[in-house]
PDB file of C-alpha atoms and ligand atoms in Angstrom:
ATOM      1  CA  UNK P   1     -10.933 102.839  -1.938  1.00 87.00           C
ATOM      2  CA  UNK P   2     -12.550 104.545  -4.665  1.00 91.00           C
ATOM      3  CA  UNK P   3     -16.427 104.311  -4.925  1.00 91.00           C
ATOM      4  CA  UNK P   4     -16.940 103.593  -8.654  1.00 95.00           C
ATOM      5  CA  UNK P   5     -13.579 102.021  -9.251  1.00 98.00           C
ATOM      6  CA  UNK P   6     -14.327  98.209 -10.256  1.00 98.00           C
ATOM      7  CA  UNK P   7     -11.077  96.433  -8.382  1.00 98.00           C
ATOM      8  CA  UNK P   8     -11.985  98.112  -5.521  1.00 98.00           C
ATOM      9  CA  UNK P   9     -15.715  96.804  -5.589  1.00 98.00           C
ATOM     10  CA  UNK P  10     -13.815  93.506  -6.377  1.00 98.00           C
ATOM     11  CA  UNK P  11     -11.873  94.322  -3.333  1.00 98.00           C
ATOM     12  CA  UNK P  12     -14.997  95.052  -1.146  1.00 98.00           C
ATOM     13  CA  UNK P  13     -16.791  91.831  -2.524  1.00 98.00           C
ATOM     14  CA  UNK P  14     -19.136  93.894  -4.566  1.00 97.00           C
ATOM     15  CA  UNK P  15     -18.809  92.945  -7.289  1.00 97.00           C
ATOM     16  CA  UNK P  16     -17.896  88.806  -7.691  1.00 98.00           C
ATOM     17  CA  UNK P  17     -14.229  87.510  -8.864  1.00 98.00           C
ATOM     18  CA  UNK P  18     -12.724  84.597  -8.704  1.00 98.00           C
ATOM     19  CA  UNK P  19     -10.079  85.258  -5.929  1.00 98.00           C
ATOM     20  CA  UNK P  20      -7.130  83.273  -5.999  1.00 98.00           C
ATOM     21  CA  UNK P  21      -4.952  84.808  -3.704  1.00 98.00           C
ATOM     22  CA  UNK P  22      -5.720  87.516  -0.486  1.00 98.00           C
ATOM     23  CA  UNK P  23      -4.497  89.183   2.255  1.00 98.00           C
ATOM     24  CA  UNK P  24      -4.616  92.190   3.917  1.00 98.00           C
ATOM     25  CA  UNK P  25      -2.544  93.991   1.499  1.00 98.00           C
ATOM     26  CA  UNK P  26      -2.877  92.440  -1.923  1.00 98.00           C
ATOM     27  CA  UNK P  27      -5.735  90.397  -3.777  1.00 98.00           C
ATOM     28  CA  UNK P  28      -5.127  88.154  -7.105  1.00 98.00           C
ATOM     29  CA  UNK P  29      -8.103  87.013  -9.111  1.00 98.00           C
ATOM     30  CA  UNK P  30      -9.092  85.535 -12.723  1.00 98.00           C
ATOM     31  CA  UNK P  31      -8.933  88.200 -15.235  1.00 98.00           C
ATOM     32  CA  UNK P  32     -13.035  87.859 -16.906  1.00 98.00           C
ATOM     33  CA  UNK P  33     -11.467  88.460 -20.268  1.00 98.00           C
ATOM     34  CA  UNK P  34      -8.434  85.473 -20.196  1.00 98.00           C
ATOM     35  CA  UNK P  35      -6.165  85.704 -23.251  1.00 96.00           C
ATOM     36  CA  UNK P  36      -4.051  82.705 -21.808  1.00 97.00           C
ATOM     37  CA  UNK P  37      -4.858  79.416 -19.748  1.00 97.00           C
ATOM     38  CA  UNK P  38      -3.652  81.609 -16.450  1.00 98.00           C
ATOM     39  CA  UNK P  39      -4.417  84.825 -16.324  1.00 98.00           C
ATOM     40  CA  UNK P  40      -4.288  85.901 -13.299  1.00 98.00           C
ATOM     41  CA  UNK P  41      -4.521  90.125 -12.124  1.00 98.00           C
ATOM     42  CA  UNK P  42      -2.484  90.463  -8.869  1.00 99.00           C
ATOM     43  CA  UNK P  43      -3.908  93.857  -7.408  1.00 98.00           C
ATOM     44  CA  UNK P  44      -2.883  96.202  -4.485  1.00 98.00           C
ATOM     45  CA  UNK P  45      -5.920  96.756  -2.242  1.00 98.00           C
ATOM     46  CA  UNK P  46      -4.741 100.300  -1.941  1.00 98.00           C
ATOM     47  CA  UNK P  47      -6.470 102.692  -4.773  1.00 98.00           C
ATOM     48  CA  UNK P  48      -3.242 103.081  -6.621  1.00 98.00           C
ATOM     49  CA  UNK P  49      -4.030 104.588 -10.311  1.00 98.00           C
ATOM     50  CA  UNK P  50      -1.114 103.369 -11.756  1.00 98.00           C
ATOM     51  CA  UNK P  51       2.810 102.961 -11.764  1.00 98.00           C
ATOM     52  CA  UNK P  52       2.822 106.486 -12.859  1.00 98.00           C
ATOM     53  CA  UNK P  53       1.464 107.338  -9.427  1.00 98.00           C
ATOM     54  CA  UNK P  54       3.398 105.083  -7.093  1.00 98.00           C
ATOM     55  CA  UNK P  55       5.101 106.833  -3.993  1.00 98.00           C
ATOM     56  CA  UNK P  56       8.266 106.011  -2.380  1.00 98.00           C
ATOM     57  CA  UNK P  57       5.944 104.753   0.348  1.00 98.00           C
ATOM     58  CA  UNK P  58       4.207 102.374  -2.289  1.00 98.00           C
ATOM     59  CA  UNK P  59       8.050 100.371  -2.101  1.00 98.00           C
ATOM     60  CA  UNK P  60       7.598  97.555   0.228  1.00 98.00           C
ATOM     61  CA  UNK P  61       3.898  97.157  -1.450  1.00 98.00           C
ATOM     62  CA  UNK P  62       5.280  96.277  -5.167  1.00 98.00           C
ATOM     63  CA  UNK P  63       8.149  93.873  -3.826  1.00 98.00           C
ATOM     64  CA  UNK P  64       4.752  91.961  -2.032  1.00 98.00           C
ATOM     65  CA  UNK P  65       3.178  92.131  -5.149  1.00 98.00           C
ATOM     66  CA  UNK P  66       6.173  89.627  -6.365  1.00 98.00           C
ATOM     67  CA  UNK P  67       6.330  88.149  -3.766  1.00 98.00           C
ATOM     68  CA  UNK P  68       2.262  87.012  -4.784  1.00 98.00           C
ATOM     69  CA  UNK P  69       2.901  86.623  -7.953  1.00 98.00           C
ATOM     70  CA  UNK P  70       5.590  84.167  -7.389  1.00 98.00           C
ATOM     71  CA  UNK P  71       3.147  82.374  -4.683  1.00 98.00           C
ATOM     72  CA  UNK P  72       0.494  82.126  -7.616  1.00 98.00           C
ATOM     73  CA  UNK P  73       2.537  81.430 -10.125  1.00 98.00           C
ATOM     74  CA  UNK P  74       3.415  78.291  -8.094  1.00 98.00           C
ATOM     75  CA  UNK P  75       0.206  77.558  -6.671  1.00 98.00           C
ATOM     76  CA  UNK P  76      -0.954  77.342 -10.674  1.00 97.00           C
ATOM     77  CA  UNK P  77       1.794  75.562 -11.204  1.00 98.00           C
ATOM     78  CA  UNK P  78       3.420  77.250 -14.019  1.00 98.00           C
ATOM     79  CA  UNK P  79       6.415  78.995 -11.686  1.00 96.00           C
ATOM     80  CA  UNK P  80       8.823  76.164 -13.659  1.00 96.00           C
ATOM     81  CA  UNK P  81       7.732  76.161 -17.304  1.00 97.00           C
ATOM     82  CA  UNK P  82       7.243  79.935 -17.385  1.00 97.00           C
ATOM     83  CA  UNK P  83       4.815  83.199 -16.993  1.00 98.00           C
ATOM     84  CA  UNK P  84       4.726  86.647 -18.291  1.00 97.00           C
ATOM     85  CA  UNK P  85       4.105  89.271 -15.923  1.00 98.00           C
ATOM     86  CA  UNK P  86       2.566  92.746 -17.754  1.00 97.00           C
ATOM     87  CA  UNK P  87       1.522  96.215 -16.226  1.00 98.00           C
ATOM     88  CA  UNK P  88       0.019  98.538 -18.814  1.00 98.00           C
ATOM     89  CA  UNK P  89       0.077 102.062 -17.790  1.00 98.00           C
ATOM     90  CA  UNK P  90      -1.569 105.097 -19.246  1.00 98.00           C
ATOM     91  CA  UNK P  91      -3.334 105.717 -22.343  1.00 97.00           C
ATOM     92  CA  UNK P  92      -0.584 104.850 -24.979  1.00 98.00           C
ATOM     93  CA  UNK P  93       0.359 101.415 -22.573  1.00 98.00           C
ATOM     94  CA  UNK P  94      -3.204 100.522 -23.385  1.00 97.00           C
ATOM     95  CA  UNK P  95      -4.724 100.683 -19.648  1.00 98.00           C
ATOM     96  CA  UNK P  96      -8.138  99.745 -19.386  1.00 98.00           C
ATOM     97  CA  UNK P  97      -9.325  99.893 -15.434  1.00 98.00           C
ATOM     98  CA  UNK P  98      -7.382 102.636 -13.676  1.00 98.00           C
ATOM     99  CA  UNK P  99      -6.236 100.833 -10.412  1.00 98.00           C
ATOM    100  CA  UNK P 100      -2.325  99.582 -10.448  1.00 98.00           C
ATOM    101  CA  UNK P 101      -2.741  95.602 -11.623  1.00 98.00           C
ATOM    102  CA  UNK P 102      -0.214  93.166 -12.888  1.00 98.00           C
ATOM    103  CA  UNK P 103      -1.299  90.374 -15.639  1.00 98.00           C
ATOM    104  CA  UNK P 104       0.293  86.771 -14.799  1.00 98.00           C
ATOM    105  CA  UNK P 105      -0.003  85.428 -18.050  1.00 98.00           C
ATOM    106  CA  UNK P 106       0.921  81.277 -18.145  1.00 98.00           C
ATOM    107  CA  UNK P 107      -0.020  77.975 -19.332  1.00 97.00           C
ATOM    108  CA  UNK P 108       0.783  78.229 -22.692  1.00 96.00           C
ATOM    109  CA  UNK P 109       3.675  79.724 -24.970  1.00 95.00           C
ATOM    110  CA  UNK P 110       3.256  83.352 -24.689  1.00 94.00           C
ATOM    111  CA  UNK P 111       4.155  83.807 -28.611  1.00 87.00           C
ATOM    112  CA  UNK P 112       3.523  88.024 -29.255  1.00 78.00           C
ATOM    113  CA  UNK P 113       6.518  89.607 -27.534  1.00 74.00           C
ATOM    114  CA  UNK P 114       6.937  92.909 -28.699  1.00 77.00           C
ATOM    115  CA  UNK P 115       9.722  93.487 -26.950  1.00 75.00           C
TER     116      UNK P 115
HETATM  117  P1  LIG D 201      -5.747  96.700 -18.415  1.00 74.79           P
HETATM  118  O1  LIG D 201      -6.159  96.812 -19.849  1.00 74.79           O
HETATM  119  O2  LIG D 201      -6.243  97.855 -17.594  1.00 74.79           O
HETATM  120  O3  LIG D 201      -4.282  96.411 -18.229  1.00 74.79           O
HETATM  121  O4  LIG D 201      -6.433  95.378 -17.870  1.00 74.79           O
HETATM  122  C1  LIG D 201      -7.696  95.344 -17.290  1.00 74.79           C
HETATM  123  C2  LIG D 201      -8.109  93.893 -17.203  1.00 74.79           C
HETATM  124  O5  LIG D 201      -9.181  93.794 -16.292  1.00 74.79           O
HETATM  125  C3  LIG D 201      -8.592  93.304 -18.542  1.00 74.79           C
HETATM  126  O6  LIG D 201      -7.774  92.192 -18.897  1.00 74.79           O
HETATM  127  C4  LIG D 201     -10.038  92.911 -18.259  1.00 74.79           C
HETATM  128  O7  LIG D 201     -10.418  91.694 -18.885  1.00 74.79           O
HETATM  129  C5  LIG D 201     -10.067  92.807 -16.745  1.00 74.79           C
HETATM  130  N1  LIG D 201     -11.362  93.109 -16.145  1.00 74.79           N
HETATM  131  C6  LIG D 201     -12.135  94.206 -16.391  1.00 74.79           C
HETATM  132  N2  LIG D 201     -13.258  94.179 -15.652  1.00 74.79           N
HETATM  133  C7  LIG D 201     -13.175  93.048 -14.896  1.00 74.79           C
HETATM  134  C8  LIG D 201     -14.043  92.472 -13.905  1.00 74.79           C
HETATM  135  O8  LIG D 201     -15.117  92.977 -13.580  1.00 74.79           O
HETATM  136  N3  LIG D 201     -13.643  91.290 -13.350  1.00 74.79           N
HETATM  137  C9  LIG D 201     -12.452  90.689 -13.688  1.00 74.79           C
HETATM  138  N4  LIG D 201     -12.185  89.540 -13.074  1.00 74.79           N
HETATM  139  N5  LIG D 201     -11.622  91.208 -14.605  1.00 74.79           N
HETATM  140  C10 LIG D 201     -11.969  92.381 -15.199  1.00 74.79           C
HETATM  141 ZN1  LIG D 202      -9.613 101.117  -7.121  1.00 74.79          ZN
END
């Protein structure tokens, strides 16, 4: 936990969300700034910075974090027509808040690949 990190105050309950998905490992909440009908950020717990700073340790953690996403995705009820799953990292992949988060992105046809 990082003290003025703003997932891990969501992660303490310091700061309000609206959680989705928890358990002792991994949280998923509504992003405040949706771009889609579901958008959803599914968030270790530990103070990970980014994918640039994920340890071999950090494995088993990332295959939950599919494992949740998945389990949301279905939950929403999008896990048949479709989601997009995004992870910026660093400065040029645009990354805003600097604890590891994926975007599920749903409910409507996600139209700007740029890739
Ligand atoms: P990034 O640009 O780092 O990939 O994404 C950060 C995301 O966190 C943004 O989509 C932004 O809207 C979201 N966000 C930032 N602050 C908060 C917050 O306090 N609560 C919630 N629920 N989402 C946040
Ligand atoms: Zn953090």
């Amino acid at each position: 936990m990082e003290d003025n990190c703003i997932f891990c105050k969501i992660i303490k309950k310091e700061i309000p969300s609206a959680i989705v998905y928890e358990d002792d490992k991994v949280i998923a909440f509504k992003d405040i700034n949706p771009v889609a009908p579901i958008h959803i950020l599914v968030v270790p717990k530990k103070h990970i910075k980014s994918i640039a700073e994920l340890k071999s340790e950090d494995e088993a953690l990332i295959g939950k974090i599919f494992t949740v996403i998945n389990k949301v995705a279905e939950e929403q009820g999008v896990k048949e027509k479709g989601f997009r799953v995004i992870a910026n990292c660093g400065e040029d992949g645009g990354q805003e808040v600097p604890h590891l988060h994926f975007h599920l992105l749903a409910g409507r046809k996600l139209g700007e690949k740029i890739i």
